Amino acid sequence: MYPITPVGGRWCLNIRLNERQKKIIEIVKERGPITGSNIAQELNLTRAALRPDLSILTRSGILEARPRVGYYYTGDKRQSLIAETIKNIRVKDVKSIPIVIDEKTSVYDAVVTMFTEDVGTLFVVGDEGVLEGVVSRKDFLKIALGGSDLHSIPVNVIMTRMPNVITTTNEETVYMAAKKIIDREIDSLPVVRTFIDSKGNEHLEVIGRITKTNLARLFVELGEGKN
Ligand code: ADP
């Protein structure tokens, strides 16, 4: 019913409160549970004059009314409910299929793949599908501006390589994955799992991707009450 918006780094209910409603919240925070008549008394108003404001505050979930007890403040509880919902969603619930290319692919062919697959980032793999790096639009723009022959340069020359690739896993919360994307100012993360090669060495295999689009879609679904 009321959208949520970020305010000062926090998620807040986007509801414009009038001065009287703000005063009511302060009174209930301080003295709740408190009856409607007592709130009215504090504000030098009649109970009837207060009814529309109390109705808005309870319908929006900021206050709750218990019969024979009175009003008490629930605004914080509602916010922690939003946080709890988001923190229970795992990467595996929202990830998409990864688009991977071999590290020896030419920059030219990689650009073509980016267009045909309609993605902004490609994951670069070596033998046995081991994650070696990521390459994104800016990497391609940079090399194109340099005037190099895009057919002769392999993509592993321009990629961001391991161990500098920021990754996520199926079981990580989508909240943590989103935080990595925001903190590192990147568009996507490869979803990886560890595997041991024939020589007993540990590697990462790409099993999915999380992009800003996945996060935006989740946000819309949460807004529609689907999660
Ligand atoms: P774009 O190039 O479309 O703006 P990004 O902002 O994701 O896309 O990429 C910016 C830079 O960060 C590029 O050099 C890219 O190689 C690198 N990059 C992209 N994704 C990752 C990642 N998951 N881990 C580390 N570096 C990344």
mmCIF file of C-alpha atoms and ligand atoms in Angstrom:
data_model
loop_
_atom_site.group_PDB
_atom_site.id
_atom_site.type_symbol
_atom_site.label_atom_id
_atom_site.label_comp_id
_atom_site.label_asym_id
_atom_site.label_seq_id
_atom_site.Cartn_x
_atom_site.Cartn_y
_atom_site.Cartn_z
ATOM 1 C CA MET A 1 0.000 0.000 0.000
ATOM 2 C CA TYR A 2 2.830 2.416 0.878
ATOM 3 C CA PRO A 3 6.040 2.135 -1.147
ATOM 4 C CA ILE A 4 9.381 1.969 0.650
ATOM 5 C CA THR A 5 12.212 4.344 -0.170
ATOM 6 C CA PRO A 6 15.815 4.723 0.988
ATOM 7 C CA VAL A 7 16.235 7.619 3.412
ATOM 8 C CA GLY A 8 19.690 8.356 4.814
ATOM 9 C CA GLY A 9 20.913 4.862 4.008
ATOM 10 C CA ARG A 10 17.855 3.160 5.552
ATOM 11 C CA TRP A 11 14.639 1.839 4.057
ATOM 12 C CA CYS A 12 11.658 3.814 5.250
ATOM 13 C CA LEU A 13 7.947 3.743 4.673
ATOM 14 C CA ASN A 14 7.156 6.392 2.110
ATOM 15 C CA ILE A 15 4.232 8.006 3.831
ATOM 16 C CA ARG A 16 3.919 11.741 4.305
ATOM 17 C CA LEU A 17 2.928 12.368 7.887
ATOM 18 C CA ASN A 18 1.377 15.634 9.052
ATOM 19 C CA GLU A 19 2.592 17.385 12.207
ATOM 20 C CA ARG A 20 -0.214 15.994 14.317
ATOM 21 C CA GLN A 21 0.490 12.426 13.196
ATOM 22 C CA LYS A 22 4.185 12.900 14.053
ATOM 23 C CA LYS A 23 3.197 14.148 17.515
ATOM 24 C CA ILE A 24 0.929 11.119 18.008
ATOM 25 C CA ILE A 25 3.806 8.789 17.122
ATOM 26 C CA GLU A 26 6.065 10.536 19.653
ATOM 27 C CA ILE A 27 3.427 10.219 22.372
ATOM 28 C CA VAL A 28 2.812 6.528 21.626
ATOM 29 C CA LYS A 29 6.547 5.787 21.435
ATOM 30 C CA GLU A 30 7.027 7.379 24.847
ATOM 31 C CA ARG A 31 3.884 6.279 26.658
ATOM 32 C CA GLY A 32 2.450 3.357 24.716
ATOM 33 C CA PRO A 33 0.382 1.334 25.094
ATOM 34 C CA ILE A 34 -1.890 4.331 25.494
ATOM 35 C CA THR A 35 -5.625 4.740 24.816
ATOM 36 C CA GLY A 36 -7.015 7.019 22.107
ATOM 37 C CA SER A 37 -8.672 9.191 24.751
ATOM 38 C CA ASN A 38 -5.369 9.698 26.554
ATOM 39 C CA ILE A 39 -3.619 10.663 23.305
ATOM 40 C CA ALA A 40 -6.461 13.116 22.608
ATOM 41 C CA GLN A 41 -6.060 14.577 26.080
ATOM 42 C CA GLU A 42 -2.319 15.096 25.561
ATOM 43 C CA LEU A 43 -3.044 16.986 22.369
ATOM 44 C CA ASN A 44 -5.998 18.967 23.749
ATOM 45 C CA LEU A 45 -8.291 17.452 21.141
ATOM 46 C CA THR A 46 -11.431 15.385 21.174
ATOM 47 C CA ARG A 47 -11.200 11.650 20.511
ATOM 48 C CA ALA A 48 -13.340 12.159 17.375
ATOM 49 C CA ALA A 49 -10.964 14.771 15.935
ATOM 50 C CA LEU A 50 -8.118 12.320 16.312
ATOM 51 C CA ARG A 51 -9.848 9.382 14.618
ATOM 52 C CA PRO A 52 -8.698 10.011 10.988
ATOM 53 C CA ASP A 53 -5.042 10.355 12.056
ATOM 54 C CA LEU A 54 -5.131 7.219 14.191
ATOM 55 C CA SER A 55 -6.769 5.367 11.351
ATOM 56 C CA ILE A 56 -3.961 6.336 8.911
ATOM 57 C CA LEU A 57 -1.255 5.411 11.409
ATOM 58 C CA THR A 58 -2.745 1.989 12.124
ATOM 59 C CA ARG A 59 -3.531 1.211 8.461
ATOM 60 C CA SER A 60 0.064 2.018 7.495
ATOM 61 C CA GLY A 61 1.342 -0.310 10.227
ATOM 62 C CA ILE A 62 3.154 2.392 12.202
ATOM 63 C CA LEU A 63 0.819 1.984 15.190
ATOM 64 C CA GLU A 64 -1.171 -1.015 16.245
ATOM 65 C CA ALA A 65 -4.352 -0.897 18.300
ATOM 66 C CA ARG A 66 -5.195 -3.591 20.847
ATOM 67 C CA PRO A 67 -8.701 -3.652 22.288
ATOM 68 C CA ARG A 68 -8.768 -2.600 25.950
ATOM 69 C CA VAL A 69 -4.995 -1.949 25.870
ATOM 70 C CA GLY A 70 -4.507 0.932 23.496
ATOM 71 C CA TYR A 71 -2.107 2.006 20.806
ATOM 72 C CA TYR A 72 1.517 0.950 20.630
ATOM 73 C CA TYR A 73 4.323 1.693 18.217
ATOM 74 C CA THR A 74 5.241 -0.939 15.591
ATOM 75 C CA GLY A 75 7.121 1.124 12.974
ATOM 76 C CA ASP A 76 10.480 -0.441 13.799
ATOM 77 C CA LYS A 77 9.040 -3.951 13.851
ATOM 78 C CA ARG A 78 7.759 -3.418 10.319
ATOM 79 C CA GLN A 79 11.157 -2.248 9.107
ATOM 80 C CA SER A 80 12.900 -5.242 10.624
ATOM 81 C CA LEU A 81 10.327 -7.442 8.871
ATOM 82 C CA ILE A 82 11.411 -5.972 5.519
ATOM 83 C CA ALA A 83 15.071 -6.591 6.413
ATOM 84 C CA GLU A 84 14.303 -10.135 7.550
ATOM 85 C CA THR A 85 12.434 -10.949 4.317
ATOM 86 C CA ILE A 86 15.297 -9.676 2.159
ATOM 87 C CA LYS A 87 17.935 -11.479 4.211
ATOM 88 C CA ASN A 88 16.125 -14.808 3.797
ATOM 89 C CA ILE A 89 16.332 -14.788 -0.002
ATOM 90 C CA ARG A 90 19.309 -16.730 -1.381
ATOM 91 C CA VAL A 91 21.319 -16.157 -4.544
ATOM 92 C CA LYS A 92 20.088 -19.503 -5.937
ATOM 93 C CA ASP A 93 16.503 -18.164 -5.785
ATOM 94 C CA VAL A 94 17.139 -15.256 -8.154
ATOM 95 C CA LYS A 95 20.235 -16.114 -10.244
ATOM 96 C CA SER A 96 20.218 -16.374 -14.057
ATOM 97 C CA ILE A 97 22.133 -18.511 -16.520
ATOM 98 C CA PRO A 98 25.758 -17.358 -16.927
ATOM 99 C CA ILE A 99 27.193 -16.488 -20.317
ATOM 100 C CA VAL A 100 30.745 -17.832 -20.459
ATOM 101 C CA ILE A 101 33.467 -17.670 -23.103
ATOM 102 C CA ASP A 102 36.801 -19.390 -23.453
ATOM 103 C CA GLU A 103 39.815 -17.287 -22.463
ATOM 104 C CA LYS A 104 41.330 -17.663 -25.963
ATOM 105 C CA THR A 105 38.262 -16.109 -27.669
ATOM 106 C CA SER A 106 39.188 -12.951 -29.598
ATOM 107 C CA VAL A 107 37.971 -9.593 -28.293
ATOM 108 C CA TYR A 108 35.985 -9.215 -31.547
ATOM 109 C CA ASP A 109 34.115 -12.530 -31.054
ATOM 110 C CA ALA A 110 33.528 -11.710 -27.397
ATOM 111 C CA VAL A 111 31.869 -8.412 -28.369
ATOM 112 C CA VAL A 112 29.664 -10.315 -30.839
ATOM 113 C CA THR A 113 28.703 -12.770 -28.054
ATOM 114 C CA MET A 114 27.854 -9.864 -25.773
ATOM 115 C CA PHE A 115 25.441 -8.533 -28.410
ATOM 116 C CA THR A 116 23.880 -11.863 -29.368
ATOM 117 C CA GLU A 117 23.433 -12.937 -25.741
ATOM 118 C CA ASP A 118 22.232 -9.468 -24.748
ATOM 119 C CA VAL A 119 24.398 -9.212 -21.600
ATOM 120 C CA GLY A 120 26.748 -6.574 -20.224
ATOM 121 C CA THR A 121 29.321 -8.937 -18.698
ATOM 122 C CA LEU A 122 30.872 -12.199 -19.866
ATOM 123 C CA PHE A 123 32.619 -14.686 -17.610
ATOM 124 C CA VAL A 124 35.884 -16.000 -18.974
ATOM 125 C CA VAL A 125 36.825 -19.631 -18.360
ATOM 126 C CA GLY A 126 39.871 -21.780 -19.005
ATOM 127 C CA ASP A 127 40.335 -25.557 -19.188
ATOM 128 C CA GLU A 128 37.675 -27.635 -17.398
ATOM 129 C CA GLY A 129 35.477 -24.524 -17.142
ATOM 130 C CA VAL A 130 37.635 -22.920 -14.448
ATOM 131 C CA LEU A 131 36.766 -19.250 -13.797
ATOM 132 C CA GLU A 132 39.672 -17.109 -15.004
ATOM 133 C CA GLY A 133 38.137 -13.630 -15.259
ATOM 134 C CA VAL A 134 35.305 -11.304 -16.245
ATOM 135 C CA VAL A 135 35.050 -8.867 -19.106
ATOM 136 C CA SER A 136 32.529 -6.047 -19.363
ATOM 137 C CA ARG A 137 31.512 -3.229 -21.707
ATOM 138 C CA LYS A 138 34.082 -0.775 -20.352
ATOM 139 C CA ASP A 139 36.923 -3.254 -20.946
ATOM 140 C CA PHE A 140 35.841 -3.527 -24.597
ATOM 141 C CA LEU A 141 35.459 0.233 -25.002
ATOM 142 C CA LYS A 142 38.939 0.798 -23.585
ATOM 143 C CA ILE A 143 40.644 -1.602 -26.015
ATOM 144 C CA ALA A 144 38.536 -0.329 -28.943
ATOM 145 C CA LEU A 145 39.616 3.269 -28.251
ATOM 146 C CA GLY A 146 43.253 2.139 -28.345
ATOM 147 C CA GLY A 147 42.794 1.209 -32.021
ATOM 148 C CA SER A 148 44.126 -2.371 -31.593
ATOM 149 C CA ASP A 149 43.182 -5.215 -33.939
ATOM 150 C CA LEU A 150 40.277 -6.757 -32.027
ATOM 151 C CA HIS A 151 40.512 -9.983 -34.053
ATOM 152 C CA SER A 152 44.015 -10.802 -32.874
ATOM 153 C CA ILE A 153 43.795 -10.002 -29.156
ATOM 154 C CA PRO A 154 42.432 -12.762 -26.904
ATOM 155 C CA VAL A 155 39.936 -11.721 -24.286
ATOM 156 C CA ASN A 156 42.186 -12.860 -21.413
ATOM 157 C CA VAL A 157 44.499 -9.908 -22.144
ATOM 158 C CA ILE A 158 41.825 -7.335 -21.277
ATOM 159 C CA MET A 159 39.735 -9.151 -18.652
ATOM 160 C CA THR A 160 39.712 -8.535 -14.908
ATOM 161 C CA ARG A 161 41.416 -11.696 -13.736
ATOM 162 C CA MET A 162 41.375 -13.980 -10.723
ATOM 163 C CA PRO A 163 41.916 -13.489 -7.821
ATOM 164 C CA ASN A 164 40.415 -10.019 -8.361
ATOM 165 C CA VAL A 165 37.009 -11.303 -9.462
ATOM 166 C CA ILE A 166 34.254 -10.739 -6.911
ATOM 167 C CA THR A 167 32.063 -13.832 -6.703
ATOM 168 C CA THR A 168 29.020 -15.147 -4.885
ATOM 169 C CA THR A 169 27.606 -18.594 -4.114
ATOM 170 C CA ASN A 170 24.188 -20.283 -4.277
ATOM 171 C CA GLU A 171 23.767 -20.121 -0.516
ATOM 172 C CA GLU A 172 24.854 -16.526 0.009
ATOM 173 C CA THR A 173 21.998 -14.128 0.765
ATOM 174 C CA VAL A 174 20.934 -11.952 -2.111
ATOM 175 C CA TYR A 175 21.381 -9.043 0.277
ATOM 176 C CA MET A 176 25.128 -9.815 0.610
ATOM 177 C CA ALA A 177 25.464 -10.239 -3.162
ATOM 178 C CA ALA A 178 23.742 -6.876 -3.728
ATOM 179 C CA LYS A 179 26.043 -5.287 -1.169
ATOM 180 C CA LYS A 180 29.111 -6.572 -3.047
ATOM 181 C CA ILE A 181 27.729 -5.135 -6.305
ATOM 182 C CA ILE A 182 27.090 -1.742 -4.702
ATOM 183 C CA ASP A 183 30.342 -1.576 -2.686
ATOM 184 C CA ARG A 184 32.548 -2.619 -5.642
ATOM 185 C CA GLU A 185 30.584 -0.544 -8.200
ATOM 186 C CA ILE A 186 30.137 -3.437 -10.625
ATOM 187 C CA ASP A 187 27.118 -4.712 -12.560
ATOM 188 C CA SER A 188 27.250 -8.438 -11.929
ATOM 189 C CA LEU A 189 28.767 -11.334 -10.002
ATOM 190 C CA PRO A 190 29.490 -14.869 -11.147
ATOM 191 C CA VAL A 191 27.818 -17.489 -8.943
ATOM 192 C CA VAL A 192 30.486 -20.100 -8.299
ATOM 193 C CA ARG A 193 31.084 -23.447 -6.663
ATOM 194 C CA THR A 194 34.386 -24.997 -5.693
ATOM 195 C CA PHE A 195 35.636 -28.108 -7.450
ATOM 196 C CA ILE A 196 38.818 -30.146 -7.239
ATOM 197 C CA ASP A 197 40.618 -30.873 -10.537
ATOM 198 C CA SER A 198 42.329 -34.124 -11.534
ATOM 199 C CA LYS A 199 45.561 -32.951 -9.830
ATOM 200 C CA GLY A 200 43.773 -32.206 -6.560
ATOM 201 C CA ASN A 201 43.834 -28.400 -6.968
ATOM 202 C CA GLU A 202 40.857 -26.295 -5.916
ATOM 203 C CA HIS A 203 39.124 -24.137 -8.561
ATOM 204 C CA LEU A 204 35.934 -22.143 -9.053
ATOM 205 C CA GLU A 205 33.325 -23.210 -11.578
ATOM 206 C CA VAL A 206 30.677 -20.738 -12.820
ATOM 207 C CA ILE A 207 27.121 -21.940 -12.206
ATOM 208 C CA GLY A 208 25.134 -18.721 -12.548
ATOM 209 C CA ARG A 209 25.146 -14.951 -12.490
ATOM 210 C CA ILE A 210 23.584 -12.206 -10.424
ATOM 211 C CA THR A 211 23.095 -8.857 -12.129
ATOM 212 C CA LYS A 212 21.509 -5.545 -11.246
ATOM 213 C CA THR A 213 18.552 -6.717 -13.369
ATOM 214 C CA ASN A 214 18.011 -9.737 -11.080
ATOM 215 C CA LEU A 215 18.012 -7.382 -8.120
ATOM 216 C CA ALA A 216 15.595 -4.935 -9.790
ATOM 217 C CA ARG A 217 13.263 -7.836 -10.688
ATOM 218 C CA LEU A 218 13.334 -9.109 -7.100
ATOM 219 C CA PHE A 219 12.569 -5.611 -5.879
ATOM 220 C CA VAL A 220 9.513 -5.408 -8.154
ATOM 221 C CA GLU A 221 8.345 -8.858 -7.017
ATOM 222 C CA LEU A 222 8.735 -7.843 -3.373
ATOM 223 C CA GLY A 223 6.705 -4.712 -4.160
ATOM 224 C CA GLU A 224 3.993 -6.920 -5.616
ATOM 225 C CA GLY A 225 4.053 -9.143 -2.513
ATOM 226 C CA LYS A 226 5.289 -12.192 -4.459
ATOM 227 C CA ASN A 227 8.152 -13.180 -2.123
HETATM 228 P P1 ADP B 1 30.524 -1.874 -17.343
HETATM 229 O O1 ADP B 1 31.880 -2.067 -17.963
HETATM 230 O O2 ADP B 1 29.411 -2.262 -18.293
HETATM 231 O O3 ADP B 1 30.350 -0.540 -16.690
HETATM 232 P P2 ADP B 1 31.049 -3.041 -14.719
HETATM 233 O O4 ADP B 1 30.796 -1.763 -13.988
HETATM 234 O O5 ADP B 1 30.499 -4.295 -14.105
HETATM 235 O O6 ADP B 1 30.436 -2.989 -16.174
HETATM 236 O O7 ADP B 1 32.609 -3.240 -14.919
HETATM 237 C C1 ADP B 1 33.564 -2.290 -14.598
HETATM 238 C C2 ADP B 1 34.929 -2.960 -14.400
HETATM 239 O O8 ADP B 1 34.840 -3.925 -13.347
HETATM 240 C C3 ADP B 1 35.432 -3.727 -15.608
HETATM 241 O O9 ADP B 1 36.826 -3.523 -15.733
HETATM 242 C C4 ADP B 1 35.135 -5.189 -15.306
HETATM 243 O O10 ADP B 1 36.079 -6.083 -15.860
HETATM 244 C C5 ADP B 1 35.213 -5.208 -13.790
HETATM 245 N N1 ADP B 1 34.255 -6.185 -13.201
HETATM 246 C C6 ADP B 1 32.999 -6.478 -13.603
HETATM 247 N N2 ADP B 1 32.452 -7.440 -12.829
HETATM 248 C C7 ADP B 1 33.390 -7.772 -11.909
HETATM 249 C C8 ADP B 1 33.438 -8.715 -10.832
HETATM 250 N N3 ADP B 1 32.412 -9.513 -10.528
HETATM 251 N N4 ADP B 1 34.578 -8.789 -10.104
HETATM 252 C C9 ADP B 1 35.637 -7.991 -10.378
HETATM 253 N N5 ADP B 1 35.660 -7.089 -11.388
HETATM 254 C C10 ADP B 1 34.550 -6.974 -12.149
#
